[in-house]
mmCIF file of C-alpha atoms in Angstrom:
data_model
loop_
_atom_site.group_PDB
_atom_site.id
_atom_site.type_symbol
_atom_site.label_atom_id
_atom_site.label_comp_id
_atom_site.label_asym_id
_atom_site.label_seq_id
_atom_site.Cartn_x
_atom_site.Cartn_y
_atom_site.Cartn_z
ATOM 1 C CA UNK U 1 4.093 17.712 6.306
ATOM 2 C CA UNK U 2 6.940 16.387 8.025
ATOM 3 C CA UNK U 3 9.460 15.022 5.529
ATOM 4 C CA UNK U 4 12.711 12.502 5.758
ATOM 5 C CA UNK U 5 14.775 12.808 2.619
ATOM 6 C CA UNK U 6 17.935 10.008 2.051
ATOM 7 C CA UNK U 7 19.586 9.784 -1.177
ATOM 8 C CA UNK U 8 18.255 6.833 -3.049
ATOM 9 C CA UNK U 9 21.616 5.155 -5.019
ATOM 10 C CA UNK U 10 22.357 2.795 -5.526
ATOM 11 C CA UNK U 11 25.240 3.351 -3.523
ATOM 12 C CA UNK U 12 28.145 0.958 -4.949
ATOM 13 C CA UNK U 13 31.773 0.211 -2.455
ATOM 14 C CA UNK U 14 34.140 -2.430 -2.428
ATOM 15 C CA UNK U 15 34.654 -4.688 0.345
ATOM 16 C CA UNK U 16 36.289 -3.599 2.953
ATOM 17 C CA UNK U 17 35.148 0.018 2.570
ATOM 18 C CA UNK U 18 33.342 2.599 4.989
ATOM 19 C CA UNK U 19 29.795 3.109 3.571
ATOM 20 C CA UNK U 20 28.112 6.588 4.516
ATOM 21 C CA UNK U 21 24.783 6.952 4.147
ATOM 22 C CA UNK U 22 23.042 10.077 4.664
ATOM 23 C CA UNK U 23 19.305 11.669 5.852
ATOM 24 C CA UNK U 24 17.705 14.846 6.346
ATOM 25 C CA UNK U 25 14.472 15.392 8.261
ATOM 26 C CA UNK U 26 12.326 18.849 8.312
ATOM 27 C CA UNK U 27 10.846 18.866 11.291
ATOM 28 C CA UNK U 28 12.982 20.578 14.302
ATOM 29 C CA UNK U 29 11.265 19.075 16.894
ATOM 30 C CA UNK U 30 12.007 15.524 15.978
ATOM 31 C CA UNK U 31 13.853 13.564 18.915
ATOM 32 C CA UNK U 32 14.597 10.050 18.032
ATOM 33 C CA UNK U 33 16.116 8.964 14.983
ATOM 34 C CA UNK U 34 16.553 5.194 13.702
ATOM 35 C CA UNK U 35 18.224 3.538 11.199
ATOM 36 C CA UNK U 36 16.312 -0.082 9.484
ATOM 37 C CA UNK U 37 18.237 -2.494 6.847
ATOM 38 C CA UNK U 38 16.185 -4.197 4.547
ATOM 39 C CA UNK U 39 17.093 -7.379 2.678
ATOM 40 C CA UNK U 40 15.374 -7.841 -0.542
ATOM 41 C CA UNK U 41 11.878 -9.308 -0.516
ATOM 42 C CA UNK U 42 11.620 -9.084 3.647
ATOM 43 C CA UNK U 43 10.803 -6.817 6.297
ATOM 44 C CA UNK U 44 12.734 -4.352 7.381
ATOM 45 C CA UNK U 45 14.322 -4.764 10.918
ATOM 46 C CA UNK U 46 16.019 -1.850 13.535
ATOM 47 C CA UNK U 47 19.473 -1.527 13.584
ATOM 48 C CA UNK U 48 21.053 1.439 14.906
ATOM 49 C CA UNK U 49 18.970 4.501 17.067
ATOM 50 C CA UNK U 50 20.347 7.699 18.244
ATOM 51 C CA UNK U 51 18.696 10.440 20.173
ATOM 52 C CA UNK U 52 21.513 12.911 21.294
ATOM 53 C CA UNK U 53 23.290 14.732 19.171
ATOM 54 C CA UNK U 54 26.757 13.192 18.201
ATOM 55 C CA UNK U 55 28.000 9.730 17.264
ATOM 56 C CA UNK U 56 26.822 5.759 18.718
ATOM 57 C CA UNK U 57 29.102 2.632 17.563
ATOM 58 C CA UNK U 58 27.828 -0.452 17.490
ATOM 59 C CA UNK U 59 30.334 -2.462 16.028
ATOM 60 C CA UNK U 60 30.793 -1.880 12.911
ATOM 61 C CA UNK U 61 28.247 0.595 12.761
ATOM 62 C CA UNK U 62 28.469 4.217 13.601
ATOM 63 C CA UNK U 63 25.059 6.525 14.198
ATOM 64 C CA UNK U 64 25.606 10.722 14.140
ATOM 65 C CA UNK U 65 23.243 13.288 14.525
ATOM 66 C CA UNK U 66 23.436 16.547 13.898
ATOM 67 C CA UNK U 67 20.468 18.396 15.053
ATOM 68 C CA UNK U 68 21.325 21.861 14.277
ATOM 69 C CA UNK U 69 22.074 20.786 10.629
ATOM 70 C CA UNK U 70 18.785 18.357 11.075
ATOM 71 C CA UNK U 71 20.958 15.282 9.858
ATOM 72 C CA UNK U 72 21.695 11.958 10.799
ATOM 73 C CA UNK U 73 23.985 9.408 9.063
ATOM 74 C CA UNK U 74 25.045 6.018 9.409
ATOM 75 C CA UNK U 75 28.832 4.648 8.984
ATOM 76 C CA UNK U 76 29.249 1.111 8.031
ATOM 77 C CA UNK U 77 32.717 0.347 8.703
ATOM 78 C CA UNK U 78 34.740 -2.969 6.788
ATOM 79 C CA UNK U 79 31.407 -3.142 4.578
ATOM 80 C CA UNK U 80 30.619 -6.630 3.770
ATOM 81 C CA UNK U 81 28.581 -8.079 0.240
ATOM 82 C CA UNK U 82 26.166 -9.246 3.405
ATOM 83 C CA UNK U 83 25.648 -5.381 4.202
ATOM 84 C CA UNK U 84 24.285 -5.117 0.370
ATOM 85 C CA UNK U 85 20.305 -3.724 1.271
ATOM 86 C CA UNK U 86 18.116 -0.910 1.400
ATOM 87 C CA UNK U 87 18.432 1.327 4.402
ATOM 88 C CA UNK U 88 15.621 3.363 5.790
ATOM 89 C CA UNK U 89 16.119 5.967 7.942
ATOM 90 C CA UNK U 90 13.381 7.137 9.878
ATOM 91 C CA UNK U 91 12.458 9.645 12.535
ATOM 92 C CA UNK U 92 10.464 8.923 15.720
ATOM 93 C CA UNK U 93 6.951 10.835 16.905
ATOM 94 C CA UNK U 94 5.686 10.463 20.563
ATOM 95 C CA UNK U 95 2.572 10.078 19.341
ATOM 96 C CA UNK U 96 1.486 7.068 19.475
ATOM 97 C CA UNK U 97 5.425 6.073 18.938
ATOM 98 C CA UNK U 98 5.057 6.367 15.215
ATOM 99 C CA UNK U 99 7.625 6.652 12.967
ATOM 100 C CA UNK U 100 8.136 8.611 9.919
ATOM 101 C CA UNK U 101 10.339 6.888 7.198
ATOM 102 C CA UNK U 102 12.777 8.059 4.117
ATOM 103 C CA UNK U 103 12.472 6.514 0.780
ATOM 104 C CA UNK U 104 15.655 4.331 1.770
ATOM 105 C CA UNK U 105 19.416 4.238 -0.017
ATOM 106 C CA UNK U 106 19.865 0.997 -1.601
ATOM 107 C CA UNK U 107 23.571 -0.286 -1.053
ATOM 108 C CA UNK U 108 25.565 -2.371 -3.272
ATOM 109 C CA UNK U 109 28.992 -4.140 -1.672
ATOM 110 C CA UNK U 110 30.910 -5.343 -4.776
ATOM 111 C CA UNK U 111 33.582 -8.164 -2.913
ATOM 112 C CA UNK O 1 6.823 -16.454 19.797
ATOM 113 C CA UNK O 2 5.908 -16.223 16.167
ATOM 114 C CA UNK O 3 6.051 -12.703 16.215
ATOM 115 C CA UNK O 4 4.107 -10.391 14.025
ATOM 116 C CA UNK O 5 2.089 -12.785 11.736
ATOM 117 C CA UNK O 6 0.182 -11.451 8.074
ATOM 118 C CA UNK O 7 -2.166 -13.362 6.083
ATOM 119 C CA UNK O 8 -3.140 -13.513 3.352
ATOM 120 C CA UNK O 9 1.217 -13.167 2.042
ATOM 121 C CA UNK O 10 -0.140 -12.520 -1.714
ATOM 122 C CA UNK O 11 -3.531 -11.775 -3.116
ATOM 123 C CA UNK O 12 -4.856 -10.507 -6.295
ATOM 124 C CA UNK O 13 -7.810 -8.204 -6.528
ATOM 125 C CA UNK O 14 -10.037 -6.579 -9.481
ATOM 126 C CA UNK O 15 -10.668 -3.307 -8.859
ATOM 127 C CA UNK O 16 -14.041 -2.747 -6.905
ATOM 128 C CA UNK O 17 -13.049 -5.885 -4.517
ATOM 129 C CA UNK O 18 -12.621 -5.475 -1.383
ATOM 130 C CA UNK O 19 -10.798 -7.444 1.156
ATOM 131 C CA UNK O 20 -9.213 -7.398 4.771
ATOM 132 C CA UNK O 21 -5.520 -7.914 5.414
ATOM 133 C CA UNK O 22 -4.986 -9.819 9.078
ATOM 134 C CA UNK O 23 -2.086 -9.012 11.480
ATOM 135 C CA UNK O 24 -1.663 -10.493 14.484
ATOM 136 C CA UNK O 25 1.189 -10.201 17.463
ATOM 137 C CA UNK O 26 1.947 -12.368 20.375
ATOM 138 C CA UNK O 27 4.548 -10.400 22.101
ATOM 139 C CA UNK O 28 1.476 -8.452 24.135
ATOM 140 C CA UNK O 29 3.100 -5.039 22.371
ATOM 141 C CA UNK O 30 0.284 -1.808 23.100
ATOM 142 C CA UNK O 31 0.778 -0.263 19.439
ATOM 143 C CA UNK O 32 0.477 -1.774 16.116
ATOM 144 C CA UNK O 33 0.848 -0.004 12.587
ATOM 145 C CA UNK O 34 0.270 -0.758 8.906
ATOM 146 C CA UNK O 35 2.495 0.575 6.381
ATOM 147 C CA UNK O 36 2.548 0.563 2.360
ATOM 148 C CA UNK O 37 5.793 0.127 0.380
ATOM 149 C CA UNK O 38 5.998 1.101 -3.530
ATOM 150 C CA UNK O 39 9.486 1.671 -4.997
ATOM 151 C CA UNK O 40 11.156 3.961 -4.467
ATOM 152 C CA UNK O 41 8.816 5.363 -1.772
ATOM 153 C CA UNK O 42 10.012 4.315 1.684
ATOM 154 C CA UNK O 43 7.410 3.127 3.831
ATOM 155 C CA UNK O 44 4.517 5.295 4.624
ATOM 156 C CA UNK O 45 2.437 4.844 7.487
ATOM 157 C CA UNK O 46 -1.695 4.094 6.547
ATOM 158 C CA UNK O 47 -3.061 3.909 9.977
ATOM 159 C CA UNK O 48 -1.748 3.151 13.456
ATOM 160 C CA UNK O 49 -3.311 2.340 16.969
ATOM 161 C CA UNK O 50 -1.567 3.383 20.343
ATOM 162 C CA UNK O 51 -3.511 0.968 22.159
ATOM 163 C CA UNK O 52 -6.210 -1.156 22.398
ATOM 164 C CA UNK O 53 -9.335 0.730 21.077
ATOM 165 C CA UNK O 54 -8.093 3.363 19.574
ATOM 166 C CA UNK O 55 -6.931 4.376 16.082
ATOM 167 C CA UNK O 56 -5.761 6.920 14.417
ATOM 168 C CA UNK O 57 -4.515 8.106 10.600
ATOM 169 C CA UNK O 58 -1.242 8.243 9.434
ATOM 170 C CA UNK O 59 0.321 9.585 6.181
ATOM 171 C CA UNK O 60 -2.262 7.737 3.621
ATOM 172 C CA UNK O 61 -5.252 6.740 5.257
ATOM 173 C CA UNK O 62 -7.411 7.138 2.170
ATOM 174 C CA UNK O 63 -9.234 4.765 0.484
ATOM 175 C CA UNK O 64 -8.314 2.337 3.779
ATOM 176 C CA UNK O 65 -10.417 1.761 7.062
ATOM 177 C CA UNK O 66 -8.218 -0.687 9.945
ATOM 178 C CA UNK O 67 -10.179 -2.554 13.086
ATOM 179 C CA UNK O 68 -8.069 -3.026 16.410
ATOM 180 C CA UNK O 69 -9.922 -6.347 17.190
ATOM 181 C CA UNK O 70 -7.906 -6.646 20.501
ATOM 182 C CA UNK O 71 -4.481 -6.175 21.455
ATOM 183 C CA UNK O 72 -3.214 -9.151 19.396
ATOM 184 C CA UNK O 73 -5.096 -8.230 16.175
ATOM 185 C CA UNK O 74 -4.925 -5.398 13.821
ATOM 186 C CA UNK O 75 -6.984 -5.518 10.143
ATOM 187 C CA UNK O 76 -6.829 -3.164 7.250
ATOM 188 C CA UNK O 77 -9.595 -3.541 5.136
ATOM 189 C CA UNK O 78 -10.277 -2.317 1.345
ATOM 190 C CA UNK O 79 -13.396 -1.723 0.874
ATOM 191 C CA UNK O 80 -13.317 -0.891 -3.000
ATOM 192 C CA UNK O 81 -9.957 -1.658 -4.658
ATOM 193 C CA UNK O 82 -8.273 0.513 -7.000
ATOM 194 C CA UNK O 83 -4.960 -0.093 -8.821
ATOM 195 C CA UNK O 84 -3.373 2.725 -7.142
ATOM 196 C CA UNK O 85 -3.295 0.196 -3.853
ATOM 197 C CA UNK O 86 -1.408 -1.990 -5.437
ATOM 198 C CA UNK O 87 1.797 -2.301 -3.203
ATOM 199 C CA UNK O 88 3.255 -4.084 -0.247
ATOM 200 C CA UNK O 89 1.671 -4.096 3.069
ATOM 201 C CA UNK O 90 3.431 -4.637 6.301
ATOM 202 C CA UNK O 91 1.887 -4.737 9.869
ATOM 203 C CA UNK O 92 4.197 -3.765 12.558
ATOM 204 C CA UNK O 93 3.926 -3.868 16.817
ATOM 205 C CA UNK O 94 5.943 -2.151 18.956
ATOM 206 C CA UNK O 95 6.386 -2.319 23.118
ATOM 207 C CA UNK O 96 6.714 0.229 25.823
ATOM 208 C CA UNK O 97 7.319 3.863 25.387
ATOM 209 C CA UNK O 98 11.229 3.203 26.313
ATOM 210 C CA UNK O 99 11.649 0.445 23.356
ATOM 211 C CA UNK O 100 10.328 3.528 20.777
ATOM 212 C CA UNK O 101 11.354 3.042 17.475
ATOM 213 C CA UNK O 102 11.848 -0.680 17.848
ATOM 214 C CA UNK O 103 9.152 -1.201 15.498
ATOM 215 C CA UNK O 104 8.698 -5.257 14.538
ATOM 216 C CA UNK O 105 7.541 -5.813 11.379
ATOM 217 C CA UNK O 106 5.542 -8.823 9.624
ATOM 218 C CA UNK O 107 6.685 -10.751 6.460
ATOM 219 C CA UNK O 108 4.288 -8.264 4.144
ATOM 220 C CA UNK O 109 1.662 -9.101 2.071
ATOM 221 C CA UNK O 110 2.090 -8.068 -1.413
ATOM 222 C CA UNK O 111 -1.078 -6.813 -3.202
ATOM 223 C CA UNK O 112 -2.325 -6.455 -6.907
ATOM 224 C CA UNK O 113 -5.187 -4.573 -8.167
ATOM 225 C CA UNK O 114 -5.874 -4.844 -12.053
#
């Protein structure tokens, strides 16, 4: 059973703050790793992926993955009240390019 | 482009219904995927298709069957509701093999069983 574990807060920081949110997957063979945002009551949508171990920006976003340590965060830099959702992290199969989600960390930016 | 497309967007069933959930995709994407959501949970993948005609199980297929109807279409049907389905459903597409990940996903329909 291939698992992706997140924390599931709420996780509660002021404006203006770096938000970390964190994931752990099980399965060593896992290549591609995304992270979704969803707003309450709609889909969820892609926003960051990351492949190689390390970190990718994307403005005020940061990726990293770790795969020794089989973990991958995201970094939301300057965190806005509009940044307040649940974020699913989820981890990519080449099979049939499924994808294999967390139970998401629900984020809270108090202005 | 309307995108990915679900109908019916609620519905209530009594358990023992049954009843097919539509997706639909114009953006001529090769895979398609239907997913449950219950708090706390995450999505978890029900079924999936790579491609047209083919179809496969994910993390929950039971108590589900789906229909690939063409590339556009997608159905999951219930053919005997229980209350333990009660959730919501979202249909997803998704391009080539180098756009992986880059799953799009419908507005959800949101089911009861009582």
């Amino acid at each position: 059973q291939k698992e992706v574990e997140q924390n599931s807060g709420p996780l509660s920081v002021p404006e203006g703050a770096i938000a970390s949110l964190n994931c752990t997957y099980s399965d060593r063979g896992s290549q591609s790793f995304f992270w979704y945002r969803q707003y309450s009551g709609k889909s969820p949508e892609l926003i960051m992926f990351i492949y190689s171990n390390g970190d990718k920006e994307d403005g005020r976003f940061t990726a990293q993955l770790n795969k020794a340590s089989q973990y991958v965060s995201l970094l939301i830099r300057d965190s806005q009240p509009s940044d307040s959702a649940t974020y699913l992290c989820a981890v990519g199969y080449n099979q049939g390019g499924k994808l294999i989600f967390g139970q998401g960390t629900e984020l809270s930016v108090k202005p | 482009n309307a995108g990915v497309t679900q109908t019916p967007k609620f519905q209530v069933l009594k358990t023992g219904q049954s009843m097919t959930l539509q997706c639909a995709q114009d953006m001529n994407h090769n895979s398609m995927y239907w997913y449950r959501q219950d708090p706390g949970m995450g999505l978890r993948l029900i079924y999936y298709s790579a491609s047209e005609g083919t179809t496969d199980k994910g993390e929950v297929p039971n108590g589900y069957n789906v229909s690939r109807l063409n590339k556009r279409e997608f159905s999951l049907r219930l053919e005997s509701a229980a209350p333990s389905q009660t959730s919501v459903y979202f249909c997803a597409s998704m391009g080539v093999a180098g756009e992986m990940g880059e799953q799009y996903f419908g507005p959800g329909t949101r089911l009861t069983v009582t």
